[in-house]
Short mmCIF file of C-alpha atoms and ligand atoms in Angstrom, two decimals:
data_model
loop_
_atom_site.label_atom_id
_atom_site.label_comp_id
_atom_site.label_asym_id
_atom_site.label_seq_id
_atom_site.Cartn_x
_atom_site.Cartn_y
_atom_site.Cartn_z
CA MET A 55 -20.13 -20.57 -9.30
CA SER A 56 -21.84 -18.43 -6.75
CA LYS A 57 -21.28 -19.15 -3.13
CA ILE A 58 -23.36 -17.47 -0.46
CA HIS A 59 -21.82 -17.25 2.95
CA SER A 60 -23.85 -17.23 6.09
CA THR A 61 -23.65 -13.90 7.80
CA VAL A 62 -23.15 -13.35 11.52
CA SER A 63 -24.92 -10.56 13.34
CA ARG A 64 -22.85 -8.39 15.62
CA ARG A 65 -24.93 -9.50 18.61
CA ASP A 66 -24.44 -13.21 17.82
CA PHE A 67 -20.76 -12.61 17.28
CA MET A 68 -20.32 -10.83 20.62
CA LYS A 69 -22.30 -13.61 22.34
CA GLY A 70 -19.89 -16.10 20.80
CA LEU A 71 -16.99 -14.22 22.34
CA GLY A 72 -18.72 -14.08 25.69
CA LEU A 73 -18.91 -10.31 25.57
CA ALA A 74 -22.62 -9.63 25.12
CA GLY A 75 -24.12 -7.89 28.11
CA ALA A 76 -20.77 -7.12 29.71
CA GLY A 77 -19.87 -4.33 27.32
CA LEU A 78 -16.79 -4.39 25.20
CA GLY A 79 -14.82 -2.59 27.88
CA ALA A 80 -14.60 -5.92 29.70
CA ALA A 81 -12.22 -7.10 27.00
CA ALA A 82 -9.72 -4.34 27.54
CA SER A 83 -9.69 -1.75 30.24
CA THR A 84 -7.62 0.55 28.04
CA THR A 85 -10.53 1.21 25.70
CA PRO A 86 -13.73 3.13 26.29
CA VAL A 87 -16.72 1.09 27.38
CA PHE A 88 -19.49 0.78 24.82
CA HIS A 89 -22.82 -0.84 25.34
CA ASP A 90 -23.10 -2.30 21.88
CA MET A 91 -21.15 -2.37 18.67
CA ASP A 92 -23.15 0.34 16.93
CA GLU A 93 -22.27 2.73 19.73
CA LEU A 94 -18.65 1.67 19.41
CA ILE A 95 -18.51 2.10 15.64
CA ALA A 96 -20.32 5.42 15.76
CA SER A 97 -17.61 6.70 18.07
CA SER A 98 -14.89 6.61 15.42
CA GLY A 99 -13.22 9.90 14.66
CA PHE A 100 -10.65 10.17 17.45
CA SER A 101 -7.01 10.40 16.51
CA GLY A 102 -3.92 11.36 18.43
CA SER A 103 -3.01 13.66 15.56
CA GLU A 104 -3.91 17.20 16.46
CA SER A 105 -3.98 18.31 12.86
CA TYR A 106 -6.70 16.12 11.54
CA SER A 107 -8.44 12.86 12.34
CA ARG A 108 -6.77 9.95 10.59
CA TYR A 109 -8.32 6.84 12.10
CA PRO A 110 -11.03 5.49 14.38
CA TRP A 111 -10.34 5.57 18.14
CA TRP A 112 -9.02 2.02 18.31
CA VAL A 113 -5.93 2.88 16.24
CA LYS A 114 -3.40 4.06 18.82
CA GLU A 115 -0.60 6.46 17.99
CA VAL A 116 2.75 5.38 19.43
CA ASP A 117 6.24 6.85 19.65
CA LYS A 118 7.99 3.97 17.86
CA PRO A 119 6.76 1.56 15.17
CA THR A 120 5.50 -1.75 16.50
CA ALA A 121 8.14 -3.68 14.53
CA GLU A 122 11.58 -3.06 16.00
CA ILE A 123 14.10 -0.90 14.14
CA ASP A 124 17.83 -0.63 14.88
CA TRP A 125 18.97 2.57 13.19
CA ASN A 126 22.61 1.63 13.78
CA LEU A 127 22.17 -1.50 11.69
CA MET A 128 20.17 0.18 8.97
CA LYS A 129 21.83 1.68 5.92
CA PRO A 130 20.38 2.92 2.64
CA TYR A 131 19.48 -0.16 0.65
CA ASP A 132 21.10 -0.65 -2.73
CA MET A 133 18.19 -1.70 -4.92
CA ARG A 134 20.60 -3.12 -7.48
CA ASN A 135 20.91 -6.03 -5.04
CA SER A 136 17.19 -6.70 -5.04
CA ASP A 137 17.25 -8.80 -8.17
CA LYS A 138 20.69 -10.34 -7.89
CA TRP A 139 19.04 -13.74 -7.96
CA ALA A 140 17.47 -13.13 -11.38
CA THR A 141 19.96 -14.31 -13.99
CA PRO A 142 19.24 -13.61 -17.69
CA GLU A 143 18.76 -17.36 -18.22
CA LEU A 144 16.21 -17.58 -15.41
CA LEU A 145 14.34 -14.53 -16.67
CA ALA A 146 14.29 -15.87 -20.22
CA LYS A 147 12.79 -19.09 -18.88
CA TYR A 148 10.13 -17.23 -16.88
CA TYR A 149 9.33 -14.98 -19.81
CA ALA A 150 8.89 -17.95 -22.18
CA ALA A 151 6.54 -19.55 -19.67
CA GLN A 152 4.61 -16.29 -19.31
CA LEU A 153 4.27 -15.95 -23.07
CA LYS A 154 3.01 -19.52 -23.47
CA HIS A 155 0.60 -19.08 -20.57
CA THR A 156 -0.76 -15.81 -21.99
CA LYS A 157 -1.38 -17.22 -25.47
CA GLU A 158 -3.08 -20.31 -24.10
CA CYS A 159 -5.35 -18.25 -21.85
CA ILE A 160 -6.39 -15.90 -24.64
CA LEU A 161 -7.01 -18.71 -27.12
CA ASN A 162 -8.88 -20.80 -24.54
CA LYS A 163 -10.88 -17.78 -23.28
CA THR A 164 -9.80 -18.64 -19.74
CA PRO A 165 -12.10 -16.79 -17.28
CA GLY A 166 -10.16 -13.85 -15.88
CA SER A 167 -7.37 -14.16 -18.48
CA SER A 168 -9.31 -13.93 -21.76
CA LEU A 169 -8.68 -11.14 -24.25
CA LYS A 170 -11.36 -8.89 -22.74
CA ASP A 171 -9.71 -9.32 -19.34
CA TYR A 172 -6.34 -8.39 -20.85
CA ALA A 173 -7.98 -5.35 -22.45
CA LEU A 174 -9.39 -4.24 -19.10
CA PHE A 175 -5.98 -4.64 -17.51
CA GLY A 176 -4.13 -2.92 -20.37
CA GLY A 177 -6.48 0.04 -20.31
CA ILE A 178 -5.70 0.84 -16.69
CA LYS A 179 -2.02 0.01 -16.82
CA GLY A 180 -1.40 2.31 -19.77
CA SER A 181 -1.47 5.39 -17.57
CA MET A 182 0.88 4.21 -14.83
CA MET A 183 4.04 5.49 -16.50
CA GLN A 184 3.15 9.13 -16.05
CA ASN A 185 5.02 9.97 -12.89
CA VAL A 186 8.51 9.00 -13.93
CA ALA A 187 9.56 12.68 -13.67
CA LYS A 188 10.56 12.86 -10.05
CA VAL A 189 12.03 16.30 -9.69
CA GLY A 190 8.88 18.27 -10.22
CA THR A 191 7.93 20.87 -12.74
CA PRO A 192 9.45 24.36 -12.88
CA GLU A 193 7.30 27.03 -11.29
CA PRO A 194 3.93 26.51 -12.95
CA ASN A 195 1.33 29.06 -13.92
CA LEU A 196 -1.91 29.28 -12.01
CA GLU A 197 -3.75 27.37 -14.74
CA TYR A 198 -6.34 30.13 -15.01
CA LEU A 199 -4.33 32.95 -16.51
CA TYR A 200 -1.80 33.33 -19.30
CA PRO A 201 0.80 30.53 -19.20
CA THR A 202 3.49 33.06 -18.30
CA ASP A 203 1.67 34.24 -15.18
CA THR A 204 3.30 32.69 -12.13
CA LEU A 205 3.56 33.67 -8.47
CA THR A 206 6.93 35.29 -9.24
CA SER A 207 5.81 37.13 -12.38
CA LEU A 208 2.73 38.47 -10.60
CA GLY A 209 4.76 39.53 -7.54
CA LEU A 210 2.72 37.27 -5.25
CA PRO A 211 4.11 35.66 -2.09
CA ARG A 212 4.11 31.89 -1.71
CA TYR A 213 1.65 30.21 0.64
CA GLU A 214 2.56 30.32 4.33
CA GLY A 215 0.95 28.29 7.13
CA THR A 216 1.90 26.52 10.32
CA PRO A 217 3.04 22.88 9.93
CA GLU A 218 -0.29 21.77 11.41
CA GLU A 219 -2.29 23.94 9.00
CA ASN A 220 -0.19 22.67 6.13
CA LEU A 221 -0.84 19.04 7.01
CA LYS A 222 -4.54 19.68 7.32
CA MET A 223 -4.55 21.44 3.95
CA CYS A 224 -2.57 18.65 2.26
CA ALA A 225 -4.77 15.95 3.82
CA ALA A 226 -7.88 17.70 2.50
CA ALA A 227 -6.36 17.99 -0.98
CA ILE A 228 -4.95 14.45 -1.14
CA HIS A 229 -8.22 12.99 0.08
CA LEU A 230 -9.97 14.68 -2.84
CA LEU A 231 -7.28 13.47 -5.23
CA GLY A 232 -7.83 9.90 -4.06
CA GLY A 233 -5.16 9.21 -1.41
CA ARG A 234 -6.06 7.85 2.02
CA ASP A 235 -4.37 7.43 5.46
CA ILE A 236 -2.49 10.70 4.81
CA SER A 237 0.53 10.95 7.09
CA VAL A 238 3.90 12.68 7.45
CA VAL A 239 7.47 11.70 8.37
CA GLU A 240 10.03 14.32 9.29
CA VAL A 241 13.22 13.38 7.45
CA ASP A 242 16.27 13.28 9.72
CA ASP A 243 19.56 11.43 9.24
CA ASN A 244 17.99 8.14 10.32
CA VAL A 245 15.00 8.49 8.04
CA LYS A 246 17.32 9.24 5.12
CA LYS A 247 18.46 5.62 5.48
CA VAL A 248 14.98 4.56 4.37
CA LEU A 249 15.80 5.98 0.95
CA TYR A 250 17.83 3.77 -1.36
CA SER A 251 21.51 4.34 -2.14
CA HIS A 252 20.72 3.42 -5.76
CA SER A 253 17.46 2.89 -7.57
CA ALA A 254 16.65 -0.52 -9.04
CA MET A 255 17.35 -1.72 -12.52
CA LEU A 256 14.31 -1.59 -14.74
CA MET A 257 13.45 -4.02 -17.48
CA GLY A 258 13.52 -1.71 -20.49
CA GLY A 259 13.41 1.40 -18.34
CA LYS A 260 15.96 3.80 -16.95
CA PRO A 261 19.24 2.42 -15.61
CA SER A 262 19.95 2.53 -11.91
CA ARG A 263 21.10 5.87 -10.51
CA ALA A 264 22.52 7.04 -7.19
CA ILE A 265 20.10 8.86 -4.86
CA VAL A 266 21.85 11.72 -3.11
CA TRP A 267 21.02 14.75 -0.95
CA GLU A 268 22.60 18.11 -1.79
CA ASP A 269 22.39 21.67 -0.53
CA VAL A 270 20.56 22.91 -3.62
CA ASP A 271 17.37 24.85 -4.16
CA ASN A 272 15.77 22.53 -6.65
CA ALA A 273 15.82 18.79 -7.19
CA TYR A 274 17.53 17.66 -10.40
CA GLU A 275 18.46 14.51 -12.24
CA THR A 276 21.46 13.45 -14.33
CA PRO A 277 22.07 10.08 -15.97
CA GLU A 278 24.12 9.15 -12.89
CA LYS A 279 22.14 10.55 -9.96
CA MET A 280 18.83 11.82 -8.63
CA VAL A 281 19.41 14.78 -6.32
CA ILE A 282 17.08 15.72 -3.47
CA PRO A 283 17.50 19.16 -1.87
CA ASN A 284 18.39 19.03 1.82
CA LYS A 285 15.55 21.45 2.51
CA CYS A 286 12.97 18.77 1.59
CA LYS A 287 12.67 17.71 5.19
CA TRP A 288 9.20 16.22 5.14
CA ALA A 289 7.75 13.12 3.49
CA LEU A 290 4.06 13.34 2.73
CA VAL A 291 2.74 9.77 2.72
CA TYR A 292 -0.57 8.41 1.48
CA SER A 293 -2.16 5.03 0.74
CA CYS A 294 -3.93 4.06 -2.45
CA PRO A 295 -6.49 1.29 -1.96
CA GLN A 296 -6.63 -1.53 -4.51
CA SER A 297 -9.71 -2.69 -6.37
CA GLN A 298 -11.63 -5.77 -5.30
CA LEU A 299 -10.58 -7.27 -8.62
CA SER A 300 -7.29 -8.05 -6.88
CA ARG A 301 -9.16 -11.01 -5.46
CA TYR A 302 -9.13 -12.70 -8.84
CA GLN A 303 -5.84 -14.29 -8.03
CA SER A 304 -3.52 -15.81 -10.62
CA VAL A 305 -5.44 -14.40 -13.60
CA ILE A 306 -4.73 -11.15 -15.41
CA MET A 307 -7.92 -9.61 -14.06
CA GLY A 308 -6.40 -9.70 -10.57
CA LYS A 309 -3.53 -7.59 -11.81
CA PHE A 310 -6.07 -4.86 -12.53
CA GLY A 311 -6.12 -4.27 -8.78
CA VAL A 312 -2.37 -3.84 -8.57
CA PHE A 313 -1.84 -1.76 -11.69
CA GLY A 314 -5.07 0.17 -11.34
CA ALA A 315 -3.67 1.49 -8.07
CA TYR A 316 -0.31 2.28 -9.68
CA SER A 317 -2.15 4.18 -12.39
CA ASP A 318 -4.12 6.13 -9.83
CA ILE A 319 -0.91 6.95 -7.97
CA ALA A 320 0.65 8.21 -11.19
CA VAL A 321 -2.24 10.63 -11.65
CA MET A 322 -2.46 11.63 -7.99
CA ASP A 323 1.29 12.26 -7.82
CA GLN A 324 1.24 14.64 -10.75
CA ARG A 325 -1.66 16.56 -9.31
CA LEU A 326 -0.08 16.69 -5.87
CA GLN A 327 3.26 17.78 -7.26
CA LYS A 328 1.62 20.63 -9.12
CA PHE A 329 -0.49 21.56 -6.10
CA LEU A 330 2.70 21.96 -4.06
CA ARG A 331 4.41 23.89 -6.86
CA ILE A 332 1.60 26.40 -7.21
CA LEU A 333 1.76 26.96 -3.44
CA GLY A 334 5.42 27.83 -3.95
CA TYR A 335 7.04 24.57 -2.80
CA GLN A 336 8.42 21.48 -4.47
CA GLY A 337 7.60 17.80 -4.31
CA VAL A 338 10.15 15.12 -5.12
CA LEU A 339 8.34 11.94 -6.01
CA ASP A 340 8.99 8.38 -5.19
CA GLY A 341 8.64 6.21 -8.30
CA PHE A 342 5.53 4.26 -9.13
CA GLY A 343 6.80 0.99 -7.72
CA GLY A 344 7.89 -0.36 -11.05
CA GLY A 345 11.46 -0.53 -9.86
CA ASN A 346 12.54 3.07 -10.20
CA SER A 347 11.57 4.10 -6.70
CA ILE A 348 13.86 6.24 -4.58
CA GLY A 349 13.05 4.65 -1.23
CA SER A 350 11.14 2.05 0.72
CA ASN A 351 7.50 3.06 0.58
CA SER A 352 6.75 0.48 3.29
CA GLY A 353 9.40 2.08 5.48
CA PHE A 354 7.84 5.51 5.11
CA GLY A 355 4.36 4.04 5.63
CA VAL A 356 5.37 2.43 8.92
CA LEU A 357 7.21 5.50 10.23
CA ALA A 358 4.35 7.84 9.27
CA GLY A 359 1.69 5.57 10.72
CA SER A 360 -0.04 4.68 7.47
CA GLY A 361 -0.09 1.17 8.84
CA GLU A 362 1.99 -1.56 10.45
CA ILE A 363 4.27 -3.93 8.62
CA GLY A 364 2.88 -7.45 8.24
CA ARG A 365 4.37 -10.92 8.02
CA HIS A 366 3.90 -10.66 4.24
CA ASP A 367 6.23 -7.60 4.13
CA TYR A 368 3.45 -5.26 3.02
CA VAL A 369 2.08 -2.43 5.10
CA ASN A 370 -1.23 -3.41 6.65
CA SER A 371 -3.45 -0.34 6.67
CA PRO A 372 -6.09 -0.09 9.43
CA SER A 373 -8.50 0.91 6.67
CA PHE A 374 -7.65 -1.48 3.85
CA GLY A 375 -5.49 -4.24 5.31
CA ALA A 376 -2.93 -5.34 2.74
CA LEU A 377 -5.17 -4.48 -0.19
CA MET A 378 -3.58 -1.16 -0.92
CA ARG A 379 -0.72 -0.34 -3.23
CA MET A 380 2.15 1.39 -1.60
CA SER A 381 2.47 3.97 1.08
CA GLN A 382 3.37 6.45 -1.60
CA PHE A 383 5.55 9.34 -0.49
CA ILE A 384 6.56 12.70 -1.85
CA LEU A 385 9.45 14.67 -0.30
CA THR A 386 8.72 18.35 0.11
CA ASP A 387 10.05 21.60 1.56
CA LEU A 388 6.54 22.58 2.71
CA PRO A 389 6.81 22.34 6.53
CA LEU A 390 4.44 19.66 7.81
CA ALA A 391 3.49 18.43 11.28
CA PRO A 392 4.75 14.85 11.56
CA THR A 393 2.26 12.12 12.41
CA LYS A 394 3.15 9.20 14.66
CA PRO A 395 3.50 5.48 13.96
CA ILE A 396 0.44 3.44 14.91
CA ASP A 397 -0.43 0.35 16.88
CA ALA A 398 -3.69 -1.28 15.87
CA GLY A 399 -2.59 -4.69 17.15
CA MET A 400 -1.88 -5.86 13.60
CA TRP A 401 1.85 -6.59 13.95
CA LYS A 402 1.19 -8.47 17.17
CA PHE A 403 -1.54 -10.41 15.39
CA CYS A 404 0.94 -11.59 12.74
CA GLN A 405 2.95 -13.42 15.37
CA SER A 406 0.23 -16.02 15.91
CA CYS A 407 -1.41 -15.76 12.48
CA LYS A 408 0.45 -17.39 9.61
CA LYS A 409 -2.36 -17.41 7.11
CA CYS A 410 -0.48 -15.59 4.36
CA ALA A 411 2.50 -17.93 4.82
CA ASP A 412 0.25 -20.98 4.72
CA MET A 413 -1.37 -19.76 1.50
CA CYS A 414 1.83 -18.59 -0.21
CA PRO A 415 2.40 -21.01 -3.11
CA SER A 416 6.17 -20.48 -3.19
CA GLY A 417 7.00 -20.81 0.48
CA ALA A 418 8.58 -17.33 0.43
CA ILE A 419 6.88 -16.09 3.62
CA SER A 420 8.38 -17.10 6.95
CA LYS A 421 6.37 -19.38 9.22
CA GLU A 422 8.57 -18.70 12.22
CA ALA A 423 6.81 -17.56 15.37
CA GLU A 424 9.28 -14.78 16.11
CA PRO A 425 10.52 -12.07 13.73
CA THR A 426 14.26 -11.86 13.14
CA TRP A 427 16.99 -9.31 12.37
CA GLU A 428 18.53 -11.77 9.91
CA PRO A 429 17.81 -11.24 6.19
CA THR A 430 17.32 -14.29 3.94
CA GLY A 431 19.67 -12.73 1.38
CA VAL A 432 20.83 -9.48 -0.21
CA TRP A 433 17.28 -8.88 -1.47
CA ASN A 434 16.22 -7.97 2.11
CA GLY A 435 17.26 -4.80 3.90
CA THR A 436 18.85 -4.68 7.35
CA GLY A 437 18.05 -3.01 10.64
CA ARG A 438 14.44 -4.14 10.90
CA LYS A 439 13.22 -7.10 12.99
CA LEU A 440 10.74 -8.66 10.59
CA TYR A 441 9.69 -11.83 8.82
CA PRO A 442 11.99 -11.43 5.80
CA VAL A 443 10.44 -12.63 2.55
CA ASP A 444 12.56 -14.96 0.44
CA TYR A 445 12.08 -13.01 -2.79
CA PRO A 446 13.83 -15.40 -5.20
CA LYS A 447 11.06 -17.88 -4.33
CA CYS A 448 8.30 -15.26 -4.68
CA GLY A 449 9.54 -13.64 -7.90
CA PRO A 450 8.54 -16.31 -10.42
CA TRP A 451 4.99 -16.35 -9.05
CA ARG A 452 4.22 -12.69 -9.44
CA GLY A 453 3.68 -12.47 -13.17
CA MET A 454 3.86 -9.68 -15.68
CA PRO A 455 2.37 -9.60 -19.15
CA PRO A 456 4.81 -9.83 -22.06
CA GLY A 457 6.20 -6.50 -23.17
CA GLY A 458 5.46 -4.77 -19.89
CA ILE A 459 7.99 -2.57 -18.17
CA GLY A 460 8.26 -3.48 -14.57
CA HIS A 461 10.44 -4.62 -11.80
CA ILE A 462 12.55 -7.55 -12.77
CA TYR A 463 10.78 -9.61 -10.11
CA GLU A 464 7.67 -9.41 -12.20
CA ALA A 465 8.96 -11.62 -15.00
CA GLY A 466 7.17 -14.88 -14.37
CA PRO A 467 4.31 -17.11 -15.36
CA GLY A 468 2.21 -16.63 -12.26
CA GLY A 469 0.34 -13.55 -11.20
CA CYS A 470 0.25 -14.18 -7.49
CA SER A 471 -0.80 -11.62 -4.91
CA ASN A 472 -2.23 -14.17 -2.49
CA CYS A 473 -0.52 -12.68 0.53
CA GLN A 474 -2.28 -9.35 0.03
CA VAL A 475 -5.63 -10.87 -0.71
CA VAL A 476 -5.81 -13.51 2.01
CA CYS A 477 -4.60 -11.30 4.85
CA VAL A 478 -7.01 -11.37 7.76
CA PHE A 479 -7.06 -7.55 7.73
CA THR A 480 -7.96 -7.28 4.06
CA LYS A 481 -11.67 -6.71 4.47
CA THR A 482 -14.06 -4.11 3.17
CA PRO A 483 -15.76 -1.72 5.59
CA LYS A 484 -18.98 -3.51 4.67
CA ALA A 485 -17.86 -6.86 6.08
CA SER A 486 -20.48 -7.40 8.75
CA ILE A 487 -18.34 -8.33 11.75
CA HIS A 488 -15.01 -6.84 10.89
CA ASP A 489 -15.80 -3.57 12.56
CA VAL A 490 -16.05 -5.66 15.71
CA ILE A 491 -12.84 -7.58 15.16
CA ARG A 492 -10.56 -4.65 14.39
CA PRO A 493 -11.11 -2.79 17.68
CA LEU A 494 -10.76 -6.03 19.63
CA VAL A 495 -7.47 -6.89 17.93
CA SER A 496 -6.24 -3.43 18.78
CA SER A 497 -7.16 -3.86 22.44
CA THR A 498 -6.21 -7.43 23.26
CA SER A 499 -4.38 -10.35 21.66
CA VAL A 500 -6.53 -12.89 23.53
CA PHE A 501 -8.71 -13.64 20.53
CA ASN A 502 -6.05 -13.45 17.80
CA SER A 503 -5.74 -17.18 17.07
CA PHE A 504 -9.49 -17.54 17.14
CA PHE A 505 -9.89 -14.74 14.59
CA THR A 506 -7.44 -16.41 12.19
CA THR A 507 -9.41 -19.66 12.45
CA LEU A 508 -12.66 -17.77 11.99
CA ASP A 509 -11.28 -15.99 8.93
CA LYS A 510 -10.28 -19.28 7.33
CA SER A 511 -13.68 -20.82 8.08
CA PHE A 512 -15.32 -18.06 6.06
CA HIS A 513 -13.22 -19.09 3.04
CA TYR A 514 -11.76 -15.59 2.85
CA GLY A 515 -8.82 -15.68 0.51
CA GLU A 516 -10.07 -18.53 -1.63
CA ALA A 517 -10.42 -17.61 -5.29
CA PHE A 518 -13.08 -15.03 -5.99
CA VAL A 519 -14.41 -14.87 -2.43
CA THR A 520 -14.97 -11.30 -1.39
CA PRO A 521 -15.12 -10.42 2.28
CA LEU A 522 -18.70 -9.29 2.26
CA GLY A 523 -20.15 -12.71 2.88
CA GLU A 524 -22.65 -12.04 0.12
CA VAL A 525 -20.68 -11.49 -3.05
CA ASN A 526 -18.70 -14.19 -4.74
CA VAL A 527 -18.64 -14.06 -8.48
CA SER A 528 -16.36 -15.69 -11.03
CA PRO A 529 -14.64 -13.40 -13.56
CA ASP A 530 -17.20 -14.38 -16.19
CA GLU A 531 -20.05 -13.60 -13.84
CA TRP A 532 -18.38 -10.27 -13.06
CA TRP A 533 -18.61 -9.23 -16.72
CA ASN A 534 -22.34 -9.98 -16.60
CA ARG A 535 -23.00 -8.39 -13.22
CA ASP A 536 -26.14 -6.37 -12.66
CA LEU A 537 -24.77 -2.81 -12.65
CA LYS A 538 -27.76 -1.56 -10.69
CA THR A 539 -27.27 -3.91 -7.73
CA TYR A 540 -23.55 -4.73 -7.71
CA PRO A 541 -22.30 -3.35 -4.39
CA PHE A 542 -19.11 -1.66 -5.60
CA LYS A 543 -19.25 1.66 -7.39
CA GLY A 544 -16.48 1.30 -9.92
CA ARG A 545 -12.86 2.31 -9.91
CA VAL A 546 -12.91 5.75 -8.40
CA MET A 547 -9.69 6.93 -6.84
CA GLY A 548 -9.83 6.65 -3.09
CA ASP A 549 -12.77 4.27 -3.27
CA GLY A 550 -10.77 1.12 -3.68
CA TRP A 551 -13.63 -1.26 -3.28
CA ALA A 552 -14.50 -1.32 -6.97
S1 SF4 B 688 3.15 -12.75 -4.00
FE1 SF4 B 688 2.54 -14.93 -3.83
S2 SF4 B 688 4.47 -16.07 -3.93
FE2 SF4 B 688 4.99 -13.94 -3.44
S3 SF4 B 688 5.09 -13.86 -1.18
FE3 SF4 B 688 3.00 -13.25 -1.78
S4 SF4 B 688 1.81 -15.18 -1.70
FE4 SF4 B 688 3.99 -15.74 -1.76
S1 SF4 B 689 -2.43 -13.04 6.95
FE1 SF4 B 689 -2.06 -13.02 9.14
S2 SF4 B 689 0.18 -13.27 9.35
FE2 SF4 B 689 -0.20 -12.66 7.25
S3 SF4 B 689 0.06 -10.42 7.29
FE3 SF4 B 689 -2.13 -10.85 7.53
S4 SF4 B 689 -2.47 -10.89 9.76
FE4 SF4 B 689 -0.24 -11.06 9.39
#
């Protein structure tokens, strides 16, 4: 089942918008004038951050996130509430359905959910449990000398730099490790509310614990609490892009995208934590998203400017749209220059675009025109004016293979991540006209409705349709792909377009 989409040249596309000849500056006086799109795209590299360049010029840095926050209404969310809807009876029912579904798929060799697809998924998921240790290692050795040789034992001082130098250094390191959109939030009393009061319950994992700040030198954990030192005043935030396999919706192969990213995060986190330790600082990790997290990664992502929140309640990254797993954060005492929230026009876009809501099979995503302060239930936090997702509807559709440890939401027969995949901003850098659309969306909302219609007309978001306009292969075809010509390199951290 191969489908070849017609492609649109940049010139034809600009003609269609009535912009050819006038220069893009006619669309928005706030942006530089470019004579053609190649000139515009080649200009990328500007960022308001003085430490290092995060984004192309069309991503504006702003003082406040584009979605409204009322810090007086916000309080640390108790993650034990997040699955209040999930009774043991309901979960047993979902699990039985998941088990039946899995066996049928394997026996019937269902494309995307056959045994080889499960093996592919299982291979990547196996490594995602590595970063459960949140408090960091004791002072490590330098990994090139005797194990007992540490900064202290050798009489060496710890690393010292300005906050700007430190951010630049961390960005360079994290980029190598595989993280993208590297950003920083300075943790004050308001930002502490973005951390949870208690971690979530895990299916088969650790029980919930309180998350508290104390005036201590080193983070520590007890069976009752996870303690963060007050001196960890900075959150280092990064995005991990998901694989293109995420587009194989509702089959286990699609879950490779989700859990492949979790696995990468587990590895990146360990490396980053040790990097900070060898410098002489500590890193307190968020969890891996499996339910044992210490705070809202989306909250940190929005505040740091890793992206803007979307109608689907994920962070939309300017680089990857919704196809990235978490704005992962690590709390550290290494002083870092904070980055600002961003405005790339994406939150504004959501107000006229309801594509993810239209394509959500459970009806969990709001179709209201305006965001609201009102949660749909205790599974939503407070103090943010958003489109709250009705998670009891979503939960049964998400899917989790039998025996897996994961958030209790994940117990279900489905395997849905439609809202991530279909998002208008979830496009690869190779999508021929998307480098035109993104700057325009950032500059003006005039074309927003048109772009949603255009996106739908390209069949983006339908099963197995990639946003390149050229590649559309079924899971079975994917196994037989020509490795010499297939456009994605493979799952390499940081290169999410595998
Ligand atoms: S994961 Fe699926 S069911 Fe849940 S909100 Fe997204 S589209 Fe809807
Ligand atoms: S699909 Fe549309 S409404 Fe949904 S998050 Fe993406 S841009 Fe926003």
